[in-house]
Coordinates of C-alpha atoms in Angstrom, one line a residue:
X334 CA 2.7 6.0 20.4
X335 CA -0.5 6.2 22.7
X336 CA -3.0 7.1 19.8
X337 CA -5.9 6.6 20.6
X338 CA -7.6 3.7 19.3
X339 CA -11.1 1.6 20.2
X340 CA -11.1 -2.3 19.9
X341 CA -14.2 -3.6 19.1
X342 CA -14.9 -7.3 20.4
X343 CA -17.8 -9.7 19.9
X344 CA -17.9 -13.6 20.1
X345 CA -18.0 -15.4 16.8
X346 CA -20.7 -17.8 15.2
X347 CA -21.1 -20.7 13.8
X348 CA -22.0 -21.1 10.2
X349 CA -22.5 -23.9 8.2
X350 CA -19.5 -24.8 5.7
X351 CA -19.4 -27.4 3.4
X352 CA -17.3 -27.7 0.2
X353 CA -18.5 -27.9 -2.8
X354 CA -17.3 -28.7 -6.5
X355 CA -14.4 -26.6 -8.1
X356 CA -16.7 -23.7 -9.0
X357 CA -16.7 -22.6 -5.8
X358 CA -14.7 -20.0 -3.8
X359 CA -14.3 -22.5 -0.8
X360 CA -12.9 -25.7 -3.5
X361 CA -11.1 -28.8 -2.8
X362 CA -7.2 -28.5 -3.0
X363 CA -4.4 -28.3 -0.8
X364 CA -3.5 -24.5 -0.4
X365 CA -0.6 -22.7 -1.8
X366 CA 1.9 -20.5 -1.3
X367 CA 5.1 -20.2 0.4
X368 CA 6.0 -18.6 4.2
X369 CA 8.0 -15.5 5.2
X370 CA 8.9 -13.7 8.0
X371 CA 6.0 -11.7 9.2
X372 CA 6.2 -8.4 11.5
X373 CA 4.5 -8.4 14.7
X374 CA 0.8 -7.0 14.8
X375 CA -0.9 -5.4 17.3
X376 CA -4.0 -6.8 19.6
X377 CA -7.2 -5.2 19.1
X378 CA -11.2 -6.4 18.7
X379 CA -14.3 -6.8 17.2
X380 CA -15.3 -10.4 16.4
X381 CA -17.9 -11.1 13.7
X382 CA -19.0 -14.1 11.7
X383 CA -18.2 -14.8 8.5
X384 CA -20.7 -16.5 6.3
X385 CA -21.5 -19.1 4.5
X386 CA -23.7 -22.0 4.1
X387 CA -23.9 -24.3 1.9
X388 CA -25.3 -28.0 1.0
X389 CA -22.6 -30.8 0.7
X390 CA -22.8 -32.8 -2.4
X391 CA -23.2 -36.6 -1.6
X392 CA -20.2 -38.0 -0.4
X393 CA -18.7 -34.6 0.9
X394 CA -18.5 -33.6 4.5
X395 CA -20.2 -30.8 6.3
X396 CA -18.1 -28.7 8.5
X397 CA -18.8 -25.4 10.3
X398 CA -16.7 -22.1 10.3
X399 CA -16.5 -19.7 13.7
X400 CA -15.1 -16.5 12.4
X401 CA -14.4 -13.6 15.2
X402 CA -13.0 -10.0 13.9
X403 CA -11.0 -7.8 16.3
X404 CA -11.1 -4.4 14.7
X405 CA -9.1 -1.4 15.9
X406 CA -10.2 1.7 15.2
X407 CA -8.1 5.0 15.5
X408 CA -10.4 7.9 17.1
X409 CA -10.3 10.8 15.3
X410 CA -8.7 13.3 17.9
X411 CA -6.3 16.0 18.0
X412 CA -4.4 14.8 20.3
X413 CA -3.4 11.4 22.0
X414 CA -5.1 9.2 23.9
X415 CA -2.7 9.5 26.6
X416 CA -0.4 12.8 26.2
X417 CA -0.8 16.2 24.6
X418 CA 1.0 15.3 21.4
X419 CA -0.9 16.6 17.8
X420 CA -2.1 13.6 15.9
X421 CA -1.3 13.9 12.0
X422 CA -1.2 11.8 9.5
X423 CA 1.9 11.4 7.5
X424 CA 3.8 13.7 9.7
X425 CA 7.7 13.7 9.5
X426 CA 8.6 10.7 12.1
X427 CA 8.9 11.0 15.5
X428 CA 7.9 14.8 15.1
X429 CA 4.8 14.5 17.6
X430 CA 6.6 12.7 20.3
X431 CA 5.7 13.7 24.1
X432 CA 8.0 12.5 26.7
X433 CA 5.6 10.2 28.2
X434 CA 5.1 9.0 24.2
X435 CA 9.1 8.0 24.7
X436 CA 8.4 6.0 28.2
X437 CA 10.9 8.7 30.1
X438 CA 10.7 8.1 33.4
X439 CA 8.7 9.6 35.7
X440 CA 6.4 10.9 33.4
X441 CA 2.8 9.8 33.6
X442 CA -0.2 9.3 31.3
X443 CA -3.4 11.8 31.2
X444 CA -6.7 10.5 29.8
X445 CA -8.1 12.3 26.7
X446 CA -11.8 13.1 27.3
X447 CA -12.5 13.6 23.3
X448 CA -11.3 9.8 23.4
X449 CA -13.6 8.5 25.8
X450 CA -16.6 10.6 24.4
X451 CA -15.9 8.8 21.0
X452 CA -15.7 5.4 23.0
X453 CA -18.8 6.1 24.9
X454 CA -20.7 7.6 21.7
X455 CA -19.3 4.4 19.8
X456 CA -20.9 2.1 22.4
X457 CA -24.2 3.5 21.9
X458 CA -24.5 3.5 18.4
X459 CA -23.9 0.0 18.5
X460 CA -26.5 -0.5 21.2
X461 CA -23.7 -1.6 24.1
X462 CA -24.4 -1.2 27.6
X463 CA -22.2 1.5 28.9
X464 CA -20.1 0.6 32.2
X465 CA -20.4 3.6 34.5
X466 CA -17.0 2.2 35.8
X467 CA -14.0 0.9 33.7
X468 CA -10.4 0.1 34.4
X469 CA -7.6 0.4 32.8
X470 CA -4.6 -2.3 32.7
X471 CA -1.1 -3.3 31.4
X472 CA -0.4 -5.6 28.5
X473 CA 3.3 -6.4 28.9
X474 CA 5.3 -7.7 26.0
X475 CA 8.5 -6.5 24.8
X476 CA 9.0 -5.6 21.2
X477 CA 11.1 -2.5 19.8
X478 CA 7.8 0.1 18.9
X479 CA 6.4 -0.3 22.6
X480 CA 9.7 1.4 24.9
X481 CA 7.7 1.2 28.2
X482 CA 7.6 -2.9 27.7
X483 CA 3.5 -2.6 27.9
X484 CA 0.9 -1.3 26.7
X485 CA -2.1 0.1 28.7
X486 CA -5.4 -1.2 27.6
X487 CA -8.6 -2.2 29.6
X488 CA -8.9 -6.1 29.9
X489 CA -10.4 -6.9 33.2
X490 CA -13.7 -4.0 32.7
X491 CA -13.6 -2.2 29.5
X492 CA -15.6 0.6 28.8
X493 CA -18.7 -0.4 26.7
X494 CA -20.0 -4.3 26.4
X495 CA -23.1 -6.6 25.1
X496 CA -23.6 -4.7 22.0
X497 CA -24.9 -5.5 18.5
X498 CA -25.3 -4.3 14.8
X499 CA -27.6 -4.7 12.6
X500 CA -27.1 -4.7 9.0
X501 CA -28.5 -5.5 5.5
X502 CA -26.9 -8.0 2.6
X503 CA -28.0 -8.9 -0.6
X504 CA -28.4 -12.6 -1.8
X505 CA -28.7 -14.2 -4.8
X506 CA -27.6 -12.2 -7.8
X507 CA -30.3 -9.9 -7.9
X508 CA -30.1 -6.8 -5.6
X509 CA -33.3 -6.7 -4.6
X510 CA -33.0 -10.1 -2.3
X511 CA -32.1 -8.4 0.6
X512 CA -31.9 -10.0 4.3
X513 CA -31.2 -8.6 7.5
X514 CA -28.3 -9.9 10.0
X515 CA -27.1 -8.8 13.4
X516 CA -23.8 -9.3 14.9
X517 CA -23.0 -9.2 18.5
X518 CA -20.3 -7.0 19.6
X519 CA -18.6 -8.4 23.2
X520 CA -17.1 -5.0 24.0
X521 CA -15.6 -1.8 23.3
X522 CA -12.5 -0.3 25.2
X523 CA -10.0 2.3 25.0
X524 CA -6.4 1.2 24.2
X525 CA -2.7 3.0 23.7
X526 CA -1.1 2.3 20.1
X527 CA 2.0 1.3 19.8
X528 CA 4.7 2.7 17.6
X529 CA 5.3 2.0 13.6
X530 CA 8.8 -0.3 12.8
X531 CA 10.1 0.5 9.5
X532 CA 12.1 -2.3 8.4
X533 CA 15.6 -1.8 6.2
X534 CA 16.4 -5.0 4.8
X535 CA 19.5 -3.4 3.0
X536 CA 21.2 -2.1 5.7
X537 CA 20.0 -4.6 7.9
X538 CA 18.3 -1.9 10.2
X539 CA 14.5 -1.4 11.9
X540 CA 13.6 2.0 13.1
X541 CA 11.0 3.1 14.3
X542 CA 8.4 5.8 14.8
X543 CA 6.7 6.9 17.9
X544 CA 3.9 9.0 16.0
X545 CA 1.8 6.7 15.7
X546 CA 0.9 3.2 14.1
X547 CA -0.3 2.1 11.0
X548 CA -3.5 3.2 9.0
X549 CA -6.7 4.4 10.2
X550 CA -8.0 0.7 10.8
X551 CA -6.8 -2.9 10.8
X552 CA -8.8 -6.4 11.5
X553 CA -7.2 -9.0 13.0
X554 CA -9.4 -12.4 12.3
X555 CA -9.7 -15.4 14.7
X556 CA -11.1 -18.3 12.8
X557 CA -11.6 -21.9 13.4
X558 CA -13.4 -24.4 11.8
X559 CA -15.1 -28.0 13.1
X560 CA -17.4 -31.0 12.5
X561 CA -21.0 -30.0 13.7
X562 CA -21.8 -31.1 16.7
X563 CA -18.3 -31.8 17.8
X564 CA -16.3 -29.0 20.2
X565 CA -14.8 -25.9 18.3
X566 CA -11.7 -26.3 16.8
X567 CA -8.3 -24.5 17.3
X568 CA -8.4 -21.3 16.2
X569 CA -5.8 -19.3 14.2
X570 CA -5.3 -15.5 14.0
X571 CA -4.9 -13.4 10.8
X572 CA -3.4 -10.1 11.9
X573 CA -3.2 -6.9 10.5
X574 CA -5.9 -6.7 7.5
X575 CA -6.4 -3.1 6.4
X576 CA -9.4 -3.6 3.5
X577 CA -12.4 -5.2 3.6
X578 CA -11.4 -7.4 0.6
X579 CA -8.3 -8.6 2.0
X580 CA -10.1 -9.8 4.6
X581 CA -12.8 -11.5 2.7
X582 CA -10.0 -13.5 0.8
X583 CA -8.1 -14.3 4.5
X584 CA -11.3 -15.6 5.8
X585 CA -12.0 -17.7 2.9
X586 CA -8.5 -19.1 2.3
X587 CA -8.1 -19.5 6.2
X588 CA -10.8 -21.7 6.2
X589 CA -10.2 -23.7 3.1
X590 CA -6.5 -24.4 4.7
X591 CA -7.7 -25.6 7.9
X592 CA -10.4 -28.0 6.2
X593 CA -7.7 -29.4 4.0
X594 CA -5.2 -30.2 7.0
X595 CA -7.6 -31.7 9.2
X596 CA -9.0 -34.4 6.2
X597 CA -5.6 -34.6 5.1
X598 CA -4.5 -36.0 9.0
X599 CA -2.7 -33.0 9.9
X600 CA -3.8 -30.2 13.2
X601 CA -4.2 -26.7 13.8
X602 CA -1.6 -24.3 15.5
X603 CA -2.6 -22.2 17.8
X604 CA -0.9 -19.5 16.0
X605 CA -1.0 -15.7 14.3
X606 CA -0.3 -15.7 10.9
X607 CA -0.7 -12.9 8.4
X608 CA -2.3 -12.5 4.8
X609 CA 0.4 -12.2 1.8
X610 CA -2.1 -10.0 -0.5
X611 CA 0.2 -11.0 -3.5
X612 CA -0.1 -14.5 -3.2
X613 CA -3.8 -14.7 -1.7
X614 CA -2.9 -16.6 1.3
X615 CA -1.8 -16.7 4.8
X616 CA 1.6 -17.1 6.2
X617 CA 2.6 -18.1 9.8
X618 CA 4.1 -15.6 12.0
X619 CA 4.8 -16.8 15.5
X620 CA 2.6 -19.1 18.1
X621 CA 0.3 -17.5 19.8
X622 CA -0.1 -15.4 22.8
X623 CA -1.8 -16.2 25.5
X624 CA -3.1 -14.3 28.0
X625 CA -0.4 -15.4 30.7
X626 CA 2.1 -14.2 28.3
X627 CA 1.0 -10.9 28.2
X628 CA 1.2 -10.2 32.6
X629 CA -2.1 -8.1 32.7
X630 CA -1.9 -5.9 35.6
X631 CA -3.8 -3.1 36.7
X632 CA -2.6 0.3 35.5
X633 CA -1.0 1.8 38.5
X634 CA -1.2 5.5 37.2
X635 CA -4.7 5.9 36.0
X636 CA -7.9 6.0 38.4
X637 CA -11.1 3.8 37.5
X638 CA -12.6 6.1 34.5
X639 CA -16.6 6.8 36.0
X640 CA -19.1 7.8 34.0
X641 CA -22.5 9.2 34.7
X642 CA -26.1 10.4 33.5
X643 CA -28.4 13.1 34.6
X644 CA -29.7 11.2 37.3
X645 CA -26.9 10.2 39.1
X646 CA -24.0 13.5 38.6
X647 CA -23.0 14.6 41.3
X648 CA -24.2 18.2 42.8
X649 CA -22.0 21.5 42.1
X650 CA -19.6 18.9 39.8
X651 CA -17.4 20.3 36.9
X652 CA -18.9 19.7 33.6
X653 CA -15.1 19.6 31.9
X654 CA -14.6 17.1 34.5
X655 CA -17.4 14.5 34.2
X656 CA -19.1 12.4 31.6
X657 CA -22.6 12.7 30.9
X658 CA -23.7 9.8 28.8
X659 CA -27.2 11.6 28.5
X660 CA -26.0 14.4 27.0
X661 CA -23.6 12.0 24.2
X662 CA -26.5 9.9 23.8
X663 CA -28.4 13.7 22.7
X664 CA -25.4 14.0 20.1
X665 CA -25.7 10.9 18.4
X666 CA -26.3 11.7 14.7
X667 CA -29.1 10.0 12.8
X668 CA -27.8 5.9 12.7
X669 CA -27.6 4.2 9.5
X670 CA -30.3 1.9 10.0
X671 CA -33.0 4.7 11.1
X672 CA -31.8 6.6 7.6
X673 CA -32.5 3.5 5.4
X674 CA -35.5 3.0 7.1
X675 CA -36.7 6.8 6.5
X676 CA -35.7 7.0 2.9
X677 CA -37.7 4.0 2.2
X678 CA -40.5 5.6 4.1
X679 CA -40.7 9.0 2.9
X680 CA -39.7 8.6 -0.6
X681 CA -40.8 5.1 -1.5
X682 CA -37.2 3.9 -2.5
X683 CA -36.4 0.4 -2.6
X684 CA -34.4 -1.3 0.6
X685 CA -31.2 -1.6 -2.2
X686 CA -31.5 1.4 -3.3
X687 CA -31.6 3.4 0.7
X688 CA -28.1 1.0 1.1
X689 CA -26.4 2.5 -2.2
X690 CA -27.1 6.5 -1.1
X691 CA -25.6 5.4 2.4
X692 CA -22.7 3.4 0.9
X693 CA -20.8 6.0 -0.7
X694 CA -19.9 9.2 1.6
X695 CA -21.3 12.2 0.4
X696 CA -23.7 10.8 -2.2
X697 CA -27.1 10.8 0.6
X698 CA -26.5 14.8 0.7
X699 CA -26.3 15.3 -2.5
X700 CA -29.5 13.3 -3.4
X701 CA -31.2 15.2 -0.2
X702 CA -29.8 18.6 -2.5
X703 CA -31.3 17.5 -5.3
X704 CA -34.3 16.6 -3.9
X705 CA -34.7 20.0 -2.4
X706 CA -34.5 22.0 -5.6
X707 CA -36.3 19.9 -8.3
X708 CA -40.0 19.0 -8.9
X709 CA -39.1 15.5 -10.1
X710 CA -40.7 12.7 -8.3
X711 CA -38.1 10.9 -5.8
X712 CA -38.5 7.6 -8.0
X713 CA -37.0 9.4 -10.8
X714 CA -34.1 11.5 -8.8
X715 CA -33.1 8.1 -7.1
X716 CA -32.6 6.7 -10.2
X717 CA -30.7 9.1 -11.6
X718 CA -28.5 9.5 -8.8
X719 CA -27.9 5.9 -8.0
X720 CA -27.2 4.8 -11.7
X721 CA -26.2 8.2 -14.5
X722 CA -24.4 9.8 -11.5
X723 CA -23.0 7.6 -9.4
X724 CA -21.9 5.3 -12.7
X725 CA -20.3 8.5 -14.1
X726 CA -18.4 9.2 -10.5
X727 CA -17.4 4.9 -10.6
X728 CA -16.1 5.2 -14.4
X729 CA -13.8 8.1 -13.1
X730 CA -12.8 6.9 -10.4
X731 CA -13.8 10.3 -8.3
X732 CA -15.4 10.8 -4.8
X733 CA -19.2 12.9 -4.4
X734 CA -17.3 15.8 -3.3
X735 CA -15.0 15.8 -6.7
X736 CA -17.7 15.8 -9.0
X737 CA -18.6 18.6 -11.5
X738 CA -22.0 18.3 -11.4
X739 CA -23.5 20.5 -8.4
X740 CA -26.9 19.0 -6.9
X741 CA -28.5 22.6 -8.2
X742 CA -27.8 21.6 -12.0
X743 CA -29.0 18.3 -11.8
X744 CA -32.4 19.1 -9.8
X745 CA -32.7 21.8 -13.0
X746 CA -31.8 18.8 -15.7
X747 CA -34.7 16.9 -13.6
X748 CA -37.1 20.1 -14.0
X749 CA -36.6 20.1 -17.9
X750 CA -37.0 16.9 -18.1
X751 CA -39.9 16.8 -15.6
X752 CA -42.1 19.3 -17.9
X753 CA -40.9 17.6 -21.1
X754 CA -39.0 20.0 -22.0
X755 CA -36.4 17.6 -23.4
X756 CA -36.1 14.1 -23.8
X757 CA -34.9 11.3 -22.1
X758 CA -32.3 10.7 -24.4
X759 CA -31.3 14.6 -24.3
X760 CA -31.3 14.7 -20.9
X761 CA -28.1 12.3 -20.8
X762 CA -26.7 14.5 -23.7
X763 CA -27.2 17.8 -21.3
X764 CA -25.5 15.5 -18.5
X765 CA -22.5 14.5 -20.0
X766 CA -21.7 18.5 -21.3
X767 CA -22.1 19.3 -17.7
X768 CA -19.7 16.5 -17.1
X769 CA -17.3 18.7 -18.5
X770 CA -17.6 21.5 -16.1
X771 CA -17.4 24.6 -18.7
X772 CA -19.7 26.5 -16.4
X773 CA -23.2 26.5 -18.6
X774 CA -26.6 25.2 -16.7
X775 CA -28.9 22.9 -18.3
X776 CA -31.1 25.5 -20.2
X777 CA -28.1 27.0 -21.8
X778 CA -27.0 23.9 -22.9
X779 CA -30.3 22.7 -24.3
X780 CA -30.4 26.5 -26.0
X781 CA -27.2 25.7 -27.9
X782 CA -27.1 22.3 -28.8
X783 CA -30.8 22.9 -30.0
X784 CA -31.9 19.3 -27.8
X785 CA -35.6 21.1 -26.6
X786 CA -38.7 19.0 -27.2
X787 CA -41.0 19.9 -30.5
X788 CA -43.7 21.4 -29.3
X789 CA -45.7 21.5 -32.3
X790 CA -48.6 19.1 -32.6
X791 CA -49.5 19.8 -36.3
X792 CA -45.4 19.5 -37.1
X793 CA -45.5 16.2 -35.3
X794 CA -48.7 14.9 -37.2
X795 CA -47.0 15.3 -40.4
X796 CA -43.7 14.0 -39.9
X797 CA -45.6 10.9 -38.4
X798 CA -47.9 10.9 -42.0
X799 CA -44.9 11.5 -44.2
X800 CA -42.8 8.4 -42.1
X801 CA -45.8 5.7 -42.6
X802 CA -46.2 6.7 -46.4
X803 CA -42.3 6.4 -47.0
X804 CA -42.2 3.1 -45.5
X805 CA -44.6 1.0 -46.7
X806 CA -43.1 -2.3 -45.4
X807 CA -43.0 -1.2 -41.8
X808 CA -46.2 -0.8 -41.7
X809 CA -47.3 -4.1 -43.3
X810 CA -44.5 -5.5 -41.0
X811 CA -46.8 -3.9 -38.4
X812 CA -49.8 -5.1 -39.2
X813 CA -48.8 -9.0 -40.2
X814 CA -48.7 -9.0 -36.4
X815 CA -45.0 -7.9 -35.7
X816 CA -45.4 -5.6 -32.5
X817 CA -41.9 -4.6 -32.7
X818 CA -42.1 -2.7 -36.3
X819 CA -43.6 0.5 -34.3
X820 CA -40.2 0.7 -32.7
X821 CA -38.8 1.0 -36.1
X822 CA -41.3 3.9 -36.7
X823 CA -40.7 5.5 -33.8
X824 CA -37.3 5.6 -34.5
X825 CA -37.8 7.2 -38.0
X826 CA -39.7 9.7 -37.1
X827 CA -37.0 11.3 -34.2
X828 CA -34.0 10.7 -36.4
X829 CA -36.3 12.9 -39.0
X830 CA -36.7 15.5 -35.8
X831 CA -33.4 15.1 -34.7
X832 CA -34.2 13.3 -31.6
X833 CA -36.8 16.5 -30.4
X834 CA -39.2 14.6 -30.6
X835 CA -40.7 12.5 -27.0
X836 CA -40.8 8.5 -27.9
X837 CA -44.3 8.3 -26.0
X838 CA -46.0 10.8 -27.8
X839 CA -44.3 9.6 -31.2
X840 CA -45.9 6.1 -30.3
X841 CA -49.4 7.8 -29.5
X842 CA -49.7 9.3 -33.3
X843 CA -48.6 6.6 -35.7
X844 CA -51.2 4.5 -33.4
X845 CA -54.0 7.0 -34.1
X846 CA -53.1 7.1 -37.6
X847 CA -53.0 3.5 -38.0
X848 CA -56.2 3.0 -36.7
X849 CA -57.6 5.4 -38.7

């Protein structure tokens, strides 16, 4: 009760939809599944378009898809957005419960400053324009999880607007087709959670938790679809989606549902209905709200929140009692979009590969560690960070931060194999023992396991000699115009040096000999 959470809001778009044969994700055929009895979900904001567009096949009719997000976001604070109560996670229920958390009366709310410096800091990254005056309101409804009846948002001036995000996708099936797309955000503001309802269906009981709600963040998804050219449709709402592939497969079904009923004669509800993960569709839940149901009204107990910058804070005023947006603006941490861009810059890295290091927390750092401490070129530490590691972290199902392999021993790996001191194919063999985290670097493992590079050219010259006399019919395979017998050579030749010896320098030998 009062967390404090951020909606996000921004108008949806149109896209271009058009069905297609039963290949498709969006394919003819009525939808299925059953209904159920849905919980209520709670209001928040960010609208966003879906995509997709697509040519109709002849004798198949184009329609367009308008998909807004509304995404609540819990701030990460110590306390609540409206009392002094702790926020944590899993805590026992209704064990951080103020009384102005229980509606008691006479007690009254008190605005968390962490909260709004997260809002305000929020609205800037996402390049919002930030109201130097916002309000706060009431959202009345009655439901068991909200005591007070309403809940206090900011409807009428919210606290950040106009904003947009900018963000890459690939295309195609190959990664390296990557466009750019921006979504508009419509605005930003600070809103009290509600409660969590824990439903007993065997004794027939709800209770409920005034800690705080659900999860960390949920989407709710307003889509409609309609003939191009012709006014937007009715829109539904899918509440309550807490993954990002849960949503994918509510958008899509949403929108092949709605398709079907209007060419099979039937209309859209204005109406909230929620995703049944199980069954991969949506379900009604009640009609829809609208905004004379919910009674806005301005929030009696809480001033206009003003903000200010350098040029306009007031003389001899309280820093712990005024908001600079300068000075958040000066805390911003690099944004994603200026990292991408710098990694491609400064090391040369493809567009796809600047997205990977900054999809997956923790793994940017330790490619900045690595980077650091080995002599490798970037092109080769981006590879082996994007595909050995990071495939070796996905196989095991393990975060950055769980690994066993420290930045330090992989930028030494890199050095050894840098000054070929080992081979390609040894420096995977060194990477899978340190896999297995028994403490030994690189060099001690190359040491034991014998895996260093032979270093003797006169050694090398006569296991090449030796290999070409043994096998004859390679080498008149080889010269009967079959390119690919060297590779069998090649191969000879390490298995005879136990794989110590480097491919390229193998190759360069038999070809002087050869030639000779």
């Amino acid at each position: 009760m009062a967390a404090p959470m951020l909606r996000w809001c921004c108008p949806g778009r149109r896209f271009a939809f058009a069905w297609v044969g039963c290949g498709s994700c969006h394919r003819r055929g009525p939808p299925t599944g059953s209904t159920s009895n849905g919980k209520r979900g709670q209001s928040s904001v960010a609208q966003q378009p879906h995509f997709t567009a697509q040519k109709p096949r002849e004798g198949e009719h184009e329609w367009a898809a308008v998909v807004g997000l509304e995404i609540h976001a819990q701030i990460a604070s110590n306390s609540k957005l409206f009392s002094g109560s702790q926020v944590h996670f899993a805590a026992p229920p209704n064990s951080l419960v103020s009384f102005f958390d229980a509606s008691l009366p006479g007690t009254l709310p008190v605005l968390n400053r962490r909260c709004v410096e997260a809002a305000v800091m929020t609205g800037l990254a996402l390049d919002c324009h930030i109201n130097r005056k916002s309000l706060f309101d009431r959202k009345h409804y009655f439901y068991a999880d909200l005591p007070a009846g309403y809940q206090i948002t900011q409807q009428r001036l919210p606290i950040a607007v106009n904003g947009s995000l900018a963000y890459s996708v690939c295309v195609g099936r190959k990664p390296s087709r990557m466009v750019t797309r921006t979504v508009r955000v419509k605005q930003i503001q600070l809103e009290q959670d509600s409660g969590k309802s824990l439903h007993d269906d065997l004794r027939s009981q709800t209770l409920i938790d005034l800690n705080r709600a659900e999860g960390q963040l949920r989407v709710d998804a307003n889509i409609s679809v309609h003939r191009p050219g012709e006014p937007l449709g009715v829109r539904t709402e899918v509440k309550n989606l807490n993954s990002a592939r849960f949503l994918a497969k509510a958008i899509d079904y949403e929108i092949q549902r709605q398709i079907n009923e209007l060419e099979n004669g039937g209309e859209i509800l204005n109406e909230t209905r929620s995703f049944d993960n199980r069954l991969g569709c949506t379900v009604p839940m009640r009609d829809k709200e609208g905004r004379q149901d919910y009674r806005f009204m301005p929030e009696p107990n809480l001033p206009p929140l003003l903000l200010y910058d350098s040029g306009s804070l007031p003389s001899g005023a309280d820093p712990q009692q005024v908001i600079n947006v300068d000075q958040l603006r000066e805390r911003l941490p690099e944004l994603p979009r200026v990292t991408r861009e710098r990694l491609v810059r400064q090391y040369g890295m493809l567009p796809e590969h600047s997205c990977a290091l900054l999809n997956e927390v923790g793994l940017l750092e330790f490619f900045q560690n690595v980077i650091k401490e080995t002599r490798a070129e970037p092109k080769k530490v981006t590879s082996w960070v994007l595909n050995t590691f990071l495939g070796f972290l996905k196989q095991r199902n393990l975060a950055v931060s769980e690994s066993p392999v420290t930045p330090s021993a992989l930028a030494e790996l890199l050095d050894l194999l840098d000054r070929k001191a080992i081979s390609s194919s040894a420096a995977k063999q060194v990477f899978e023992e340190l896999w297995r985290n028994d403490g030994k670097t690189p060099a001690q493992i190359v040491a034991e396991k014998k895996l260093e590079l032979l270093q003797d050219p006169e050694a090398l010259e006569q296991l090449c000699r030796s290999t070409l006399e043994a096998h004859p019919h390679v080498v008149m395979d080889l010269k009967r115009g079959n390119a690919r017998a060297i590779n069998k050579l090649i191969g000879l030749v390490r298995k005879a040096t136990l794989g110590r010896a480097d491919p390229t320098a193998i190759k360069e030998v038999l070809e002087r000999q050869l030639s000779s």
